[in-house]
Structures are given as structure tokens and as C-alpha cells.
Coordinates of C-alpha atoms and ligand atoms in Angstrom, one line a residue:
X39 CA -115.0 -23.5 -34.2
X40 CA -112.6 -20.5 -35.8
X41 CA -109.5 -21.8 -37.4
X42 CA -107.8 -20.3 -34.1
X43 CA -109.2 -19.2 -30.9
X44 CA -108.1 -18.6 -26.6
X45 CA -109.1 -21.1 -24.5
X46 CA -110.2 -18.7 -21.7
X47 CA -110.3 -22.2 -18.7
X48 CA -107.0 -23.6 -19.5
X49 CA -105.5 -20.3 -21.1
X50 CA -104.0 -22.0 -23.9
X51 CA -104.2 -21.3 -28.0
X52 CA -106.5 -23.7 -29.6
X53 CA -106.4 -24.9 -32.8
X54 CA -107.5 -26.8 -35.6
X55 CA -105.1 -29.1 -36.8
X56 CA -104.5 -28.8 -40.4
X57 CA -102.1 -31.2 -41.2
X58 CA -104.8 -33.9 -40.2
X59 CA -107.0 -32.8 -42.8
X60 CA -109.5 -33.8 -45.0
X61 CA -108.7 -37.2 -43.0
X62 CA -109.0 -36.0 -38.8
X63 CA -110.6 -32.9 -37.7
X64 CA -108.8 -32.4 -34.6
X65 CA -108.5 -29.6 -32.0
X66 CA -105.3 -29.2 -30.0
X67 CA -103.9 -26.4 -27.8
X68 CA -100.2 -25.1 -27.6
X69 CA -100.1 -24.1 -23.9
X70 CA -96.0 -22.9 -24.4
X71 CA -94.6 -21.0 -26.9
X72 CA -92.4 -23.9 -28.0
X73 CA -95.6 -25.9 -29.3
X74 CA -97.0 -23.0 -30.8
X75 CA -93.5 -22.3 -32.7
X76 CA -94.0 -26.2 -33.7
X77 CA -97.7 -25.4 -34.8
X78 CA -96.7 -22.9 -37.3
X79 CA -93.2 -24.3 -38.5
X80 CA -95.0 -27.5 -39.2
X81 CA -98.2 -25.7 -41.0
X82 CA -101.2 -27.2 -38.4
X83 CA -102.0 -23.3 -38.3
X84 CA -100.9 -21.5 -41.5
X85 CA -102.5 -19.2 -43.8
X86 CA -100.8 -15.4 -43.7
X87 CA -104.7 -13.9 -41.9
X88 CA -104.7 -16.7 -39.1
X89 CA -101.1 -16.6 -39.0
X90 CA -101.5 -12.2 -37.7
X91 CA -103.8 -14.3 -35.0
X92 CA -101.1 -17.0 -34.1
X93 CA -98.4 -14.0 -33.4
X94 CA -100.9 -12.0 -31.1
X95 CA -102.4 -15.0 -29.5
X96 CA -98.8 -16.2 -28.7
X97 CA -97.7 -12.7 -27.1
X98 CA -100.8 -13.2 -24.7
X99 CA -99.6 -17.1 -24.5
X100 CA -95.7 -15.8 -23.5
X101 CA -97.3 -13.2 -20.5
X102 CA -99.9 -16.1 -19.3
X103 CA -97.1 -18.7 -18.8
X104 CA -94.4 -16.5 -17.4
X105 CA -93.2 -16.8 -13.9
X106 CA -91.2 -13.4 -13.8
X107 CA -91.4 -11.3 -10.7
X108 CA -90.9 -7.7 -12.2
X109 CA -92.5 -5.4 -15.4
X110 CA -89.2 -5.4 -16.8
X111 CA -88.3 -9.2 -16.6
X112 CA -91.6 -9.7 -18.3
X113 CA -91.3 -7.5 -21.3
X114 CA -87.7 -9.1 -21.8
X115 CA -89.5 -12.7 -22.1
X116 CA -91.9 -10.9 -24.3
X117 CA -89.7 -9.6 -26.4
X118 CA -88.0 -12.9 -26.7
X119 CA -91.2 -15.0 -27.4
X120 CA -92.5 -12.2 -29.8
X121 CA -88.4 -12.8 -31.9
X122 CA -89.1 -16.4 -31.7
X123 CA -92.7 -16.7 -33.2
X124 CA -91.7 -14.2 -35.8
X125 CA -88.6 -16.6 -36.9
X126 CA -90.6 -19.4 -37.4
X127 CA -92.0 -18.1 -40.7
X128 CA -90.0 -15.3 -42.6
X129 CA -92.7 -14.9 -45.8
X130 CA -96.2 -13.9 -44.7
X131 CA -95.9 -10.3 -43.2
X132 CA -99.0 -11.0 -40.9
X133 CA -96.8 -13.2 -38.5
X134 CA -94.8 -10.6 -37.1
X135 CA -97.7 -8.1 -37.9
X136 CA -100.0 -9.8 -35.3
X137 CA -96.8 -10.0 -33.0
X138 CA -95.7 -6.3 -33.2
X139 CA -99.4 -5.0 -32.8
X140 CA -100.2 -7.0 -29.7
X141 CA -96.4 -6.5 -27.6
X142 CA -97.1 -2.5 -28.9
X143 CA -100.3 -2.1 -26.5
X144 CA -98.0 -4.3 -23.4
X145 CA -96.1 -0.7 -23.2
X146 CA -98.6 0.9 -22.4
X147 CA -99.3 -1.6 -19.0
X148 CA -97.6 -0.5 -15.3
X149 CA -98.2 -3.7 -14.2
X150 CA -98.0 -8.0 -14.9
X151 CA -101.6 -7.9 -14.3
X152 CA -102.2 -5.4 -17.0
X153 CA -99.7 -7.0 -19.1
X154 CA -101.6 -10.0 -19.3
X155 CA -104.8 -8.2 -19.5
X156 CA -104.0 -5.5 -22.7
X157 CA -102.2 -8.6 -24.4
X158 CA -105.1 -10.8 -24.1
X159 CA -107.9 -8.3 -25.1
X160 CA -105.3 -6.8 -28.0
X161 CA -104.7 -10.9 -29.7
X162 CA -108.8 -11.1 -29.3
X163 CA -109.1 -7.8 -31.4
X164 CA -107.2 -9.0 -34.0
X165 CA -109.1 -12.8 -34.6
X166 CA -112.5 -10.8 -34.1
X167 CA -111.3 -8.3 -36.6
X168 CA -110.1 -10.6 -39.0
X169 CA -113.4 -12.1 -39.2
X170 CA -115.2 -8.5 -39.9
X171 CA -112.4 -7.7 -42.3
X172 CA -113.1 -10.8 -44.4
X173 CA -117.0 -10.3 -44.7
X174 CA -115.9 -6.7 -45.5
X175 CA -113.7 -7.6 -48.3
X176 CA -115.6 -10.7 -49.6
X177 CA -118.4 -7.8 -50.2
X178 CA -115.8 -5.9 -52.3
X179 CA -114.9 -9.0 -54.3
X180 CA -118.4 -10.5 -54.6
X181 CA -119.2 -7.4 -57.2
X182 CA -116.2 -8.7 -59.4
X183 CA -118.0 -12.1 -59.7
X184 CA -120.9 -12.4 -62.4
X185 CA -123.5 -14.9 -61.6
X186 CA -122.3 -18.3 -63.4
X187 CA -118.8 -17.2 -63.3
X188 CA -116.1 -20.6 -62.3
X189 CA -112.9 -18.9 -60.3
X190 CA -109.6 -20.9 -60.3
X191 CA -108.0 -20.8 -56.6
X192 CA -104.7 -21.8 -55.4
X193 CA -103.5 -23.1 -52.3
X194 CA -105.9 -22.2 -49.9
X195 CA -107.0 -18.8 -49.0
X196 CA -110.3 -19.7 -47.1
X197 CA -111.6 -19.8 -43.6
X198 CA -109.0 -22.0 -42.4
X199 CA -106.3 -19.8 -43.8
X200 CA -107.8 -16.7 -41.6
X201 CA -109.9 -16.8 -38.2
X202 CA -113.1 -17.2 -40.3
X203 CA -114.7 -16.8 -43.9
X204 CA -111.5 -16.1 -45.8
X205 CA -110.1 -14.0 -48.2
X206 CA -110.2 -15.3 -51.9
X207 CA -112.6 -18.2 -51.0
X208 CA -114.8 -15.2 -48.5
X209 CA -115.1 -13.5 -51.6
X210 CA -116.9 -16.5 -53.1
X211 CA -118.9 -17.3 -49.9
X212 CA -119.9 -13.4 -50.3
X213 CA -120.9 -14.2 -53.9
X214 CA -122.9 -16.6 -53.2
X215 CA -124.7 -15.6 -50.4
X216 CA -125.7 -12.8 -52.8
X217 CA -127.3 -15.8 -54.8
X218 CA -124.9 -15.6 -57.6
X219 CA -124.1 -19.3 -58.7
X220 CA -120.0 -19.6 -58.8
X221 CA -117.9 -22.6 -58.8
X222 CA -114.7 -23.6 -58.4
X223 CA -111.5 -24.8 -59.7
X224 CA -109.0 -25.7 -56.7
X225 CA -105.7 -26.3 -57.8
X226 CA -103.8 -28.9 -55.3
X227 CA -101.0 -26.9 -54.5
X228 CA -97.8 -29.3 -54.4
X229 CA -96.4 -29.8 -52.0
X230 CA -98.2 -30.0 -49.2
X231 CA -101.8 -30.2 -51.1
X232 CA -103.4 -27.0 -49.3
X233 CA -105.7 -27.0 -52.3
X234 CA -106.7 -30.7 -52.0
X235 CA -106.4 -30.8 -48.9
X236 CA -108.1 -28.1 -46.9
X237 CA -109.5 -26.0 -50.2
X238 CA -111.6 -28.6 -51.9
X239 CA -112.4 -30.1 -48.0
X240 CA -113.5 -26.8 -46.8
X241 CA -115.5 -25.5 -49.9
X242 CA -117.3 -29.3 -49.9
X243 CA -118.6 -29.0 -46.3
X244 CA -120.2 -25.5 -47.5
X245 CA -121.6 -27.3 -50.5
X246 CA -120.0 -24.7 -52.8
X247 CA -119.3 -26.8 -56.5
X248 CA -115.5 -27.3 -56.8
X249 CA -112.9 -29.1 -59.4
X250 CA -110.0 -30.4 -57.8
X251 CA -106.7 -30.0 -60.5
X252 CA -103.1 -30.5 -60.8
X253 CA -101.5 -27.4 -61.1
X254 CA -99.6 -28.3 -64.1
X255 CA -103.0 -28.2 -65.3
X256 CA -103.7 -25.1 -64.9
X257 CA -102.7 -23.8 -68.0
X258 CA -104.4 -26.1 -69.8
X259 CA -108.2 -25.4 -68.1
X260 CA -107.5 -21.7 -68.9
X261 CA -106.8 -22.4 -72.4
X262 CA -110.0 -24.3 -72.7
X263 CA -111.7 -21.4 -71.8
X264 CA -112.9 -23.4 -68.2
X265 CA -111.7 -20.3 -65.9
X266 CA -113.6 -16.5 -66.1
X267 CA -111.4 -15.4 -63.2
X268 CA -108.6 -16.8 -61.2
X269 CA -108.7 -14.9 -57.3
X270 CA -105.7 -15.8 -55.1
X271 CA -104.6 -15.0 -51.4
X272 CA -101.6 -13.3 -50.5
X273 CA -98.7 -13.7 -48.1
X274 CA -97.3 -10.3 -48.4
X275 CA -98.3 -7.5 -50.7
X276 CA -95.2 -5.4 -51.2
X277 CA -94.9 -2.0 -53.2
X278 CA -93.9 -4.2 -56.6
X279 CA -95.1 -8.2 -56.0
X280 CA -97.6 -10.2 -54.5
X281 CA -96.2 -13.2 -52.1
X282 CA -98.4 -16.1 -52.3
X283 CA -97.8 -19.7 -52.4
X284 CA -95.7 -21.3 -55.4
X285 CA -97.2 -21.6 -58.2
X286 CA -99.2 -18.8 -58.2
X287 CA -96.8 -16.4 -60.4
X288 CA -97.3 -19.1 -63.3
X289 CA -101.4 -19.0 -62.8
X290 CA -100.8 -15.1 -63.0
X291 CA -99.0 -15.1 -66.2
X292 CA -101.2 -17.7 -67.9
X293 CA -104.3 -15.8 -66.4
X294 CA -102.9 -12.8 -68.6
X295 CA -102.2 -14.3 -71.8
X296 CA -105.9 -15.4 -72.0
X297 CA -107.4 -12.1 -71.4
X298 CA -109.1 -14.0 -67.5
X299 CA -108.5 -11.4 -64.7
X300 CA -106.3 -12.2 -62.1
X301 CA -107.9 -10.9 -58.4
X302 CA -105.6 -10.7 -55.3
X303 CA -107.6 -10.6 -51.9
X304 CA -105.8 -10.0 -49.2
X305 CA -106.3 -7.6 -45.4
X306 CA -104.9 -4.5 -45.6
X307 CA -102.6 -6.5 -42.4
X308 CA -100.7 -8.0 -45.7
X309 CA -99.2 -4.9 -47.3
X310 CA -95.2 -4.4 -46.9
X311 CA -95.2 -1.3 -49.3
X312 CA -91.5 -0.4 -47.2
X313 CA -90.3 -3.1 -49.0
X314 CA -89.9 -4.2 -52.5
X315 CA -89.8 -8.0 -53.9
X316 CA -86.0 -8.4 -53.7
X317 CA -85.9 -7.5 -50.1
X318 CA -88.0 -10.3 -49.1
X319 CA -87.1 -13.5 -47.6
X320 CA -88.5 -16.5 -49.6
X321 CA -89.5 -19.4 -46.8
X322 CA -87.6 -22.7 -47.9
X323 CA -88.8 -25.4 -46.5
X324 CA -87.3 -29.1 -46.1
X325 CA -86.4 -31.4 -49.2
X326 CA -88.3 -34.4 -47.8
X327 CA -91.4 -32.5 -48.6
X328 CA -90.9 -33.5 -52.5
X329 CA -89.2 -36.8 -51.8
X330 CA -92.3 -38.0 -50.0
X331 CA -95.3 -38.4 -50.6
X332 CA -97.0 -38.9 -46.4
X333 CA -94.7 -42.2 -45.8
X334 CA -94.0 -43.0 -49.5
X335 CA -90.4 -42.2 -51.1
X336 CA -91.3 -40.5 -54.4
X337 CA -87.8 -39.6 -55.4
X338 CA -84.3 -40.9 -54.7
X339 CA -82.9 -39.7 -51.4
X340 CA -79.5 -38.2 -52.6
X341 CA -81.6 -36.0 -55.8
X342 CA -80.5 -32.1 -55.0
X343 CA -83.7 -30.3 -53.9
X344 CA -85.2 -26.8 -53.8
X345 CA -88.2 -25.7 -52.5
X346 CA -89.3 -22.4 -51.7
X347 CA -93.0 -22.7 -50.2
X348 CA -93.8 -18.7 -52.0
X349 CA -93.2 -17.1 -55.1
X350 CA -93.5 -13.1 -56.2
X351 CA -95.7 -12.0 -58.6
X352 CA -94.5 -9.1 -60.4
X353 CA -98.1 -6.3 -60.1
X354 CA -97.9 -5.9 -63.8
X355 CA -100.2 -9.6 -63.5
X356 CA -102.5 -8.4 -60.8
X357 CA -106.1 -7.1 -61.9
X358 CA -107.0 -5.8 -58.7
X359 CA -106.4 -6.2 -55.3
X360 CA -109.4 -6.8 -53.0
X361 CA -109.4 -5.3 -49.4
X362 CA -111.7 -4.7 -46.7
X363 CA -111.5 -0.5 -47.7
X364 CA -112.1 -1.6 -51.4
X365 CA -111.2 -2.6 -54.4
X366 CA -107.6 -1.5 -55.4
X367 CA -106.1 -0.9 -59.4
X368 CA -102.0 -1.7 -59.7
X369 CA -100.5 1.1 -59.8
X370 CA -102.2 2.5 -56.7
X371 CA -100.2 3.9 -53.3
X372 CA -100.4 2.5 -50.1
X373 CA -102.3 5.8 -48.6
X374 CA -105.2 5.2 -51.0
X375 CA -105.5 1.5 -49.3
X376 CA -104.9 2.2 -45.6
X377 CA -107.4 4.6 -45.6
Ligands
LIG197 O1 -97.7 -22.2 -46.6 P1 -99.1 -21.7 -46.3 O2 -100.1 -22.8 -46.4 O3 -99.2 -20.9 -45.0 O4 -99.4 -20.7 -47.5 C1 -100.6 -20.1 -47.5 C2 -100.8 -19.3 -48.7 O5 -100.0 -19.1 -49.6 C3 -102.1 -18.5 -48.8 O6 -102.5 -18.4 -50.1 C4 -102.0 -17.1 -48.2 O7 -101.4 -17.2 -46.9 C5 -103.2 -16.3 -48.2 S1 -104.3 -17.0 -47.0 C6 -105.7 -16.0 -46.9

């Protein structure tokens, strides 16, 4: 099934779980938006693509479960489930993207019925068009590849990240449905192992060739000459920086000091160009994520922690920046993209 979806019998949000993975594949459904709030915050769905689905599906979630008796009681209990699915996750811009989009076509309804209805159809739009968007852009990207060419990935930017295909792993599905032979090098993305985890998982059931890595080690497989182009994901795409997941600002910088390009695919749903880097809010997430390891204590309980889950990096790293309208060349404005 899609990495999200509606469950048109039960009308619920289903699911993948991703915090089961590689181990469980498991379905579940968030029938209120207090379990889909818990989804996200707790990364079963993540990824900034299928999190623009999570936000719409959960406006159409918010008018299915609501009990009010007028138009107007409805849109405030909207409004309030839209604040409260958008506060979950402050980094990837999609989240309140796919929120905003689907509570704009409610204003347009005279009744609940219709409310329900526009919400519904609008959430769809977005997972279906996330799917088309992908194949679009993994076109784009697939002409960057060269036939024999290893890419080095972060975190995970693949179908389970989006609705479907992906963004930096849909360009090498594209790539190789074009019969070019690419592999891959998936870092493990500490610390919650997206790249282990669902990256190398993912890529393995399509039996696409991938490396699993540290990402200290990084540096060192670049060096070797091991990479010929590293292509990331994005989080939020602002007019100076790219947000992806930590760690992907030291790839970038690495990436440039050994002549490898450095490829950025990402929807056109992941530019912020009103904003610049220092006006964004980097997600920090809990400390017990580095002292643990699942159950194990990898780090004494008192030791001061941070851990911000994204990092910025600066567009003077980024090669080019693949979207579903093309292929795009820092310095570029964001009328040339949203064409
Ligand atoms: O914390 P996560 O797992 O939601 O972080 C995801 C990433 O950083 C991805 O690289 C990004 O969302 C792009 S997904 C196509």
C-alpha cells in the first residue's frame, strides 16, 4: 500500500508504521486527530512529502469526526485541528502546506456536508499528486545519473518518505527503470536510523544494490573516490538553505571539496523562499534519543544533550535542485521553479 492513504469504510488515516521497521510491517489507522498528532510527533509517518499528505488527510479526519451542529462551529474545530497537526512538527514546510491547502478549499463549502466532501477530495489530490510529482521529478533527476554511477543518500528520502516512489531515492528508481545500473550508499542517519532502517529496507525489497554506512564515514567513502554523486531530500527549501535531516550539511561540504555534485530533490510543496535560514525553526527532539539505543542506555543519564533532528545547508553546496518543473541551478528565483 502507499506510505499513507483514507480508509474510505472506517474513514480513518491509514498508515504504515515506520518505527516498526525493517523488523514489523504494520498498518494502523489514526481515527482522531490526537493519534494522528502522536503518529507524526513519534515519526511512524515522517518524511517532509508524506508529511503535506498527513496535514490534508488530518483536516478531512477533523471534519469526519466532528459532532458540531453549525458551518461555523465546524470551521472553528478545523481551524483548531489544522494549529494542532501543524505544531507537532515545526521543520518540514509540507506539514502545514498540506494543512493550509486542504482547510483553503473548506471556505469555499455552504454546508457540513460539503465540508467533508471538498476536504476529503482536496487531501486525495494531494497524496495522488505527490505520486505524479515524484515520477515527474525522478525523470528530471534520472538525466543527472550516468549509467554505473553509486549515489550516497541520507536519511531517507524514498517512497516511504512521500505517498509513493520518492524524491532522491524516485530519482534512482527513474534511473533505473531507464536501464542505467546505479547503486547505492545509504548512510544510517543517527539517531533514529532512517537510513538503516527504512532506506537500505526499502531500496532491498526493490532489489536496487545498496551500502549501508556510518555517517562519520562518509567523508571517508568520498575521499576514496566510492561516491560520483551524493542526492539528498529536503525538509524545507528556503531562499538561502536547504533543511534536511542532520548530517546532511557535513555530506554537502565534503561532497564539495571532492569535486562529487551534490543534488537536492525535493516538490516544489518544499520551497519557503519568504523565508531565509535564520527564520526557521530547527525541530529538537528528546535527549533519550542519543542515550538509548531501543531499550539499551548508551550514555549516562545526567550527560547534557542536544539534538536537533535538521540542519541548513547553506545553497552555495547545492549542485542543483531537482523538481517536478525541472532541474534548478542555485542562484535561481522562486518564479522560475513554480512555474
Ligand atoms: O525526521 P524525518 O525522518 O521526518 O526526516 C526526513 C528527512 O529529513 C528527509 O530527508 C526529508 O523529509 C525529505 S523526504 C523526501
Amino acid at each position: 500500500m502507499r506510505t499513507i492513504d483514507w480508509d474510505s469504510k472506517k474513514n480513518n488515516i491509514i498508515m504504515i508504521d515506520q518505527t516498526l521497521l525493517p523488523g514489523d510491517y504494520k498498518i494502523i489507522e489514526c481515527g482522531t486527530i490526537e493519534s494522528l498528532c502522536e503518529a507524526i510527533k513519534s515519526l511512524r509517518v515522517r518524511g517532509a512529502p508524506a508529511l503535506g499528505a498527513a496535514g490534508g488527510f488530518g483536516v478531512a479526519l477533523a471534519a469526519y469526526r466532528s459532532n458540531a451542529s453549525t458551518l461555523d462551529a465546524l470551521m472553528d474545530e478545523l481551524d483548531k485541528a489544522g494549529k494542532n497537526i501543524t505544531s507537532t512538527r515545526p521543520t518540514a514546510v509540507n506539514l502545514s502546506w498540506g494543512v493550509k491547502r486542504v482547510m483553503g478549499v473548506t471556505e469555499d463549502a455552504n454546508n457540513i456536508k460539503e465540508v467533508k466532501m471538498f476536504s476529503l477530495e482536496e487531501a486525495k489530490a494531494i497524496a495522488d499528486e505527490d505520486v505524479e510529482k515524484n515520477r515527474e521529478l525522478g525523470g528530471y533527476g534520472a538525466a543527472l545519473l550516468e549509467d554505473g554511477d553509486t549515489v550516497m543518500t541520507h536519511c531517507n528520502a524514498g517512497r516511504l518518505a512521500c505517498v509513493d516512489w520518492g524524491t532522491a531515492l524516485g530519482v534512482i528508481r527513474s534511473a533505473r527503470e531507464e536501464g542505467k545500473d546505479i547503486k547505492v550508499i545509504a548512510c544510517e542517519t543517527r539517531p533514529l536510523n532512517q537510513g538503516s532502517r527504512i532506506t537500505a529496507w526499502e531500496l532491498m525489497e526493490d532489489k536496487i544494490p545498496v551500502t549501508l554506512i556510518t555517517d562519520s564515514m562518509s567523508g571517508h567513502v568520498m575521499r576514496k573516490g566510492m561516491v560520483d554523486k551524493v542526492i539528498v531530500g529536503a525538509d524545507r527549501i528556503t531562499q538561502d538553505a536547504v533543511f534536511n535531516k542532520i548530517g546532511t550539511y557535513t555530506h554537502s561540504v565534503i561532497a564539495k571539496e571532492h569535486g562529487i555534485p551534490f543534488y537536492v530533490a525535493a516538490p516544489v510543496s518544499t520551497f519557503d523562499f519568504e523565508h531565509l535560514e535564520d527564520e526557521i525553526e530547527i525541530e529538537l527532539r528528546k535527549p533519550d534519543e542519543l542515550k538509548y539505543f531501543g531499550n539499551r542506555q548508551i550514555a549516562p543519564l545526567d550527560v547534557e544533550v542536544y539534538n536537533p533532528a535538521f540542519d541548513a545547508t547553506p545553497m552555495e553546496y547545492v549542485g542543483a535542485v531537482i523538481t517536478e518543473n525541472g532541474v534548478f541551478y542555485p542562484p535561481f528565483l522562486i518564479d522560475e521553479v513554480r512555474i
